[in-house]
């Protein structure tokens, strides 16, 4: 019997779960489920581990999942991530060298953190010091042990076997980028925040999280047009930036969009200011997350940033029944992280 895996995306106000089966190295969709919760004042859904575990149980029961093997991701804003130059090319010395260099860049004591790192294949650069030394570029990630323990407790209480915790960036690369080695910018617009990632050669080389999400657009439309949040949410998806008569909706979210564009430009400038990245150019922008389906947003960003932008399809490498295509296309942007997580043990 082929194994299947659960990708569990714990968002600030929602939980998305996808079950994919390994079919000869290709993922096949078995089932999916999700829940949306009211915003938690001054916090996130996972701040109540017992409630989160119970919601996971409810989703699994309703979606009739069969696997207990799960992969989850830590929130971008809670994970330290950086590419560091480690002064050794000897594989046997690399682990201790990474720990030594990590102490210089991580703001907390390493005793309080869980470290993970990956040497960037083929990336050995020469630097001048007292004499020429070889450096290995390493992608370093670190998360607080307390945060990791909280996730472990949530999954233990929910009855699932947590196989792995990774960053959202790797899940999105898996579901939206695949084997594409070009330089790509991913914009993940959630309900409360937006995460911006720059991916080069299949690796996340820069990320930034901002407190601006789909709920911000909805609230601005509601206030400016004097309508309820429910009506504003519907208008956002039905009309969005294509609204022309009176320009009411575009004006109402213009400030938020300007902030988003400025943040994207800031990320691009930081990326291109790095010595080894100066010749690189962003080749495409992939939008994802619930806020990505704002009508006309991809065209608007593409025009402002002079780069091709489009909403990514996380189901592109997944086998699924043809009759589900319309509904899966509609919910796809919300499920990109969960899909990428479930793919981890298959690809």
Coordinates of C-alpha atoms in Angstrom, one line a residue, residues 10-302:
X10 CA -0.9 26.4 10.7
X11 CA -1.7 30.0 9.8
X12 CA -2.4 33.0 12.1
X13 CA -6.2 32.4 11.8
X14 CA -6.5 29.3 9.8
X15 CA -5.4 25.7 9.4
X16 CA -5.1 23.9 6.0
X17 CA -4.5 20.2 5.6
X18 CA -3.7 18.3 2.5
X19 CA -3.2 14.5 2.2
X20 CA -1.1 13.3 -0.8
X21 CA -0.2 9.8 -1.7
X22 CA 3.1 8.7 -3.1
X23 CA 2.3 7.2 -6.5
X24 CA 5.7 6.1 -7.9
X25 CA 7.3 9.4 -6.9
X26 CA 4.4 11.6 -8.0
X27 CA 1.9 13.0 -5.4
X28 CA -1.8 12.1 -5.8
X29 CA -4.4 14.1 -3.9
X30 CA -6.4 12.0 -1.5
X31 CA -8.3 14.6 0.5
X32 CA -8.0 18.1 2.0
X33 CA -9.7 20.3 4.6
X34 CA -9.4 23.6 6.3
X35 CA -10.9 25.9 9.0
X36 CA -11.0 29.7 9.3
X37 CA -11.1 31.1 12.8
X38 CA -11.7 34.7 14.0
X39 CA -8.5 36.7 14.5
X40 CA -6.9 36.1 17.9
X41 CA -6.3 39.5 19.7
X42 CA -2.6 40.2 20.0
X43 CA -1.6 36.7 19.0
X44 CA -2.0 33.7 16.8
X45 CA -4.0 30.5 16.6
X46 CA -1.1 28.4 17.8
X47 CA -0.9 30.4 21.1
X48 CA -3.6 28.0 22.3
X49 CA -2.0 24.6 21.6
X50 CA -5.0 22.6 23.0
X51 CA -7.5 24.4 20.7
X52 CA -5.2 24.1 17.7
X53 CA -4.8 20.3 18.3
X54 CA -8.5 19.9 18.6
X55 CA -9.1 21.8 15.3
X56 CA -6.6 19.6 13.6
X57 CA -8.5 16.5 14.8
X58 CA -11.8 18.0 13.6
X59 CA -10.4 18.8 10.1
X60 CA -8.9 15.3 9.8
X61 CA -12.1 13.7 10.8
X62 CA -14.2 15.8 8.5
X63 CA -11.8 15.3 5.5
X64 CA -11.5 11.6 6.3
X65 CA -7.7 11.6 6.2
X66 CA -6.1 8.2 6.5
X67 CA -2.4 9.0 7.3
X68 CA -1.0 10.0 10.7
X69 CA 2.3 11.1 9.1
X70 CA 2.5 14.9 9.1
X71 CA 4.9 17.6 7.9
X72 CA 4.5 21.2 9.2
X73 CA 6.1 24.6 8.8
X74 CA 7.2 27.2 11.3
X75 CA 6.0 30.8 10.6
X76 CA 8.4 33.0 8.7
X77 CA 8.4 35.8 11.3
X78 CA 9.5 33.4 14.0
X79 CA 12.4 31.8 12.1
X80 CA 15.9 33.3 11.6
X81 CA 17.2 32.6 8.1
X82 CA 20.4 33.8 6.5
X83 CA 23.1 32.8 4.0
X84 CA 26.5 32.8 5.7
X85 CA 30.0 32.3 4.5
X86 CA 31.7 29.5 6.5
X87 CA 35.5 29.6 6.3
X88 CA 36.2 26.0 5.5
X89 CA 35.8 23.7 2.6
X90 CA 36.4 20.5 4.6
X91 CA 33.2 18.6 5.0
X92 CA 34.3 17.1 8.3
X93 CA 34.8 20.6 9.8
X94 CA 31.6 22.1 8.4
X95 CA 29.2 21.4 11.3
X96 CA 31.5 23.0 13.9
X97 CA 32.3 25.9 11.6
X98 CA 28.6 26.6 11.0
X99 CA 27.9 26.7 14.8
X100 CA 30.8 29.1 15.3
X101 CA 29.6 31.5 12.5
X102 CA 26.0 31.2 13.7
X103 CA 27.0 32.7 17.0
X104 CA 27.9 35.9 15.2
X105 CA 24.6 36.4 13.4
X106 CA 21.9 34.9 15.6
X107 CA 20.7 37.4 18.2
X108 CA 19.8 34.7 20.8
X109 CA 22.0 32.2 22.6
X110 CA 22.5 29.1 20.5
X111 CA 21.5 27.0 23.6
X112 CA 18.0 28.5 23.1
X113 CA 17.8 27.7 19.4
X114 CA 17.4 24.7 17.1
X115 CA 19.8 25.1 14.2
X116 CA 19.4 23.7 10.7
X117 CA 21.8 24.4 7.8
X118 CA 22.4 23.3 4.2
X119 CA 25.6 23.9 2.2
X120 CA 24.8 25.5 -1.1
X121 CA 26.0 23.0 -3.6
X122 CA 28.8 24.2 -5.9
X123 CA 28.9 27.6 -4.2
X124 CA 32.5 27.9 -3.0
X125 CA 33.9 31.4 -3.2
X126 CA 37.3 32.9 -2.7
X127 CA 37.8 35.8 -0.3
X128 CA 40.9 37.8 0.4
X129 CA 42.0 38.0 4.0
X130 CA 45.6 37.7 5.2
X131 CA 45.8 35.1 2.5
X132 CA 43.3 33.5 0.2
X133 CA 40.8 31.3 2.0
X134 CA 38.0 29.1 0.8
X135 CA 34.5 29.8 2.0
X136 CA 31.4 27.6 1.7
X137 CA 28.1 29.5 1.4
X138 CA 25.6 27.9 3.8
X139 CA 21.8 28.5 4.2
X140 CA 21.3 28.8 7.9
X141 CA 17.9 28.6 9.7
X142 CA 17.2 28.8 13.4
X143 CA 14.1 28.7 15.6
X144 CA 13.6 29.0 19.3
X145 CA 13.4 25.7 21.1
X146 CA 10.3 26.9 22.9
X147 CA 8.5 27.4 19.5
X148 CA 9.6 24.0 18.3
X149 CA 8.4 22.4 21.5
X150 CA 5.0 24.1 21.1
X151 CA 4.6 22.6 17.7
X152 CA 5.7 19.2 18.9
X153 CA 3.1 19.3 21.7
X154 CA 0.3 20.4 19.3
X155 CA 0.9 17.4 17.0
X156 CA 1.4 14.9 19.8
X157 CA -2.0 16.1 21.3
X158 CA -3.6 15.9 17.9
X159 CA -2.5 12.2 17.5
X160 CA -0.3 12.9 14.5
X161 CA 3.3 11.8 14.0
X162 CA 5.2 15.0 13.1
X163 CA 7.9 13.8 10.7
X164 CA 9.5 17.2 10.0
X165 CA 9.3 20.9 10.7
X166 CA 10.6 23.1 8.0
X167 CA 10.3 26.7 6.8
X168 CA 7.4 27.9 4.7
X169 CA 9.8 29.0 2.0
X170 CA 10.8 25.4 1.2
X171 CA 7.2 24.3 1.0
X172 CA 6.3 27.1 -1.4
X173 CA 9.4 26.3 -3.6
X174 CA 8.3 22.7 -3.7
X175 CA 4.7 23.4 -4.8
X176 CA 5.2 26.6 -6.9
X177 CA 8.7 26.5 -8.3
X178 CA 9.7 22.9 -8.7
X179 CA 13.0 22.4 -10.6
X180 CA 13.0 26.0 -12.0
X181 CA 16.5 27.4 -11.2
X182 CA 15.8 31.0 -12.3
X183 CA 15.6 33.9 -9.9
X184 CA 12.0 34.2 -8.6
X185 CA 10.2 36.4 -6.2
X186 CA 7.3 34.8 -4.3
X187 CA 4.7 37.0 -2.6
X188 CA 2.6 35.0 -0.1
X189 CA -0.4 37.2 1.0
X190 CA -2.1 35.8 4.0
X191 CA -5.0 37.2 6.0
X192 CA -2.9 39.2 8.5
X193 CA 0.6 39.3 6.9
X194 CA 2.5 39.0 3.7
X195 CA 5.7 37.1 3.3
X196 CA 8.2 38.0 0.5
X197 CA 10.8 35.4 -0.6
X198 CA 13.5 35.7 -3.2
X199 CA 14.4 32.2 -4.6
X200 CA 17.6 31.7 -6.6
X201 CA 18.7 28.3 -8.0
X202 CA 15.9 26.6 -6.0
X203 CA 17.0 28.0 -2.7
X204 CA 15.4 30.8 -0.6
X205 CA 18.1 33.5 -0.3
X206 CA 16.1 36.3 1.2
X207 CA 12.8 36.6 3.0
X208 CA 10.8 39.4 4.7
X209 CA 7.5 39.5 6.6
X210 CA 5.3 42.5 6.8
X211 CA 2.1 43.2 8.8
X212 CA -0.1 43.7 5.7
X213 CA -2.6 41.0 4.4
X214 CA -5.8 40.4 2.7
X215 CA -7.8 41.6 5.7
X216 CA -6.1 45.0 5.3
X217 CA -7.5 45.3 1.8
X218 CA -11.0 44.3 3.0
X219 CA -11.0 46.7 5.9
X220 CA -9.9 49.6 3.7
X221 CA -12.6 48.9 1.1
X222 CA -15.2 48.6 3.9
X223 CA -14.2 52.0 5.5
X224 CA -13.8 53.9 2.2
X225 CA -17.1 52.7 0.6
X226 CA -19.1 52.5 3.8
X227 CA -20.1 48.9 3.4
X228 CA -19.9 45.8 5.7
X229 CA -16.7 43.7 5.9
X230 CA -18.7 40.8 4.3
X231 CA -19.7 43.0 1.3
X232 CA -16.2 44.4 1.0
X233 CA -14.7 40.9 1.0
X234 CA -17.0 39.9 -1.9
X235 CA -16.3 43.0 -3.8
X236 CA -12.6 42.5 -3.4
X237 CA -12.7 39.1 -5.2
X238 CA -15.5 39.9 -7.7
X239 CA -14.2 43.3 -8.8
X240 CA -10.9 44.0 -7.2
X241 CA -8.5 46.3 -9.1
X242 CA -10.5 46.0 -12.3
X243 CA -13.0 48.5 -10.9
X244 CA -13.0 51.6 -13.1
X245 CA -16.2 53.6 -12.6
X246 CA -15.3 56.2 -9.9
X247 CA -12.1 54.3 -9.1
X248 CA -13.5 53.7 -5.6
X249 CA -12.0 50.3 -4.8
X250 CA -8.5 51.0 -6.2
X251 CA -8.3 54.3 -4.3
X252 CA -9.4 52.5 -1.1
X253 CA -6.5 50.1 -1.2
X254 CA -3.9 52.3 -3.0
X255 CA -2.0 53.0 0.3
X256 CA -1.7 49.3 1.1
X257 CA -0.6 48.4 -2.4
X258 CA 2.0 51.2 -2.4
X259 CA 3.4 49.8 0.9
X260 CA 3.6 46.3 -0.6
X261 CA 5.3 47.5 -3.7
X262 CA 7.8 49.5 -1.7
X263 CA 8.6 46.4 0.4
X264 CA 9.1 44.2 -2.7
X265 CA 11.5 46.8 -4.1
X266 CA 13.3 47.0 -0.8
X267 CA 13.8 43.2 -0.9
X268 CA 15.1 43.3 -4.5
X269 CA 17.5 46.1 -3.6
X270 CA 18.9 44.1 -0.7
X271 CA 19.2 41.0 -2.8
X272 CA 21.1 42.8 -5.6
X273 CA 23.4 44.6 -3.2
X274 CA 25.0 41.3 -2.3
X275 CA 28.4 40.9 -4.1
X276 CA 27.5 37.5 -5.7
X277 CA 24.0 38.6 -6.7
X278 CA 24.6 41.9 -8.4
X279 CA 24.2 40.5 -11.9
X280 CA 21.0 38.7 -11.0
X281 CA 17.6 40.0 -12.1
X282 CA 14.1 38.9 -10.8
X283 CA 12.7 36.9 -13.8
X284 CA 9.2 36.4 -12.5
X285 CA 6.9 37.1 -9.6
X286 CA 4.6 34.3 -8.2
X287 CA 1.7 35.3 -6.1
X288 CA 0.1 32.9 -3.6
X289 CA -1.9 33.0 -0.4
X290 CA -5.6 33.9 0.1
X291 CA -5.0 37.5 -0.8
X292 CA -3.3 36.7 -4.2
X293 CA -6.7 36.2 -5.8
X294 CA -7.6 39.9 -5.6
X295 CA -8.8 40.5 -9.1
X296 CA -6.2 42.4 -11.2
X297 CA -3.5 42.2 -8.6
X298 CA -1.0 40.2 -10.6
X299 CA -1.3 42.6 -13.6
X300 CA -1.0 45.6 -11.3
X301 CA 2.2 44.3 -9.7
X302 CA 3.6 43.2 -13.0

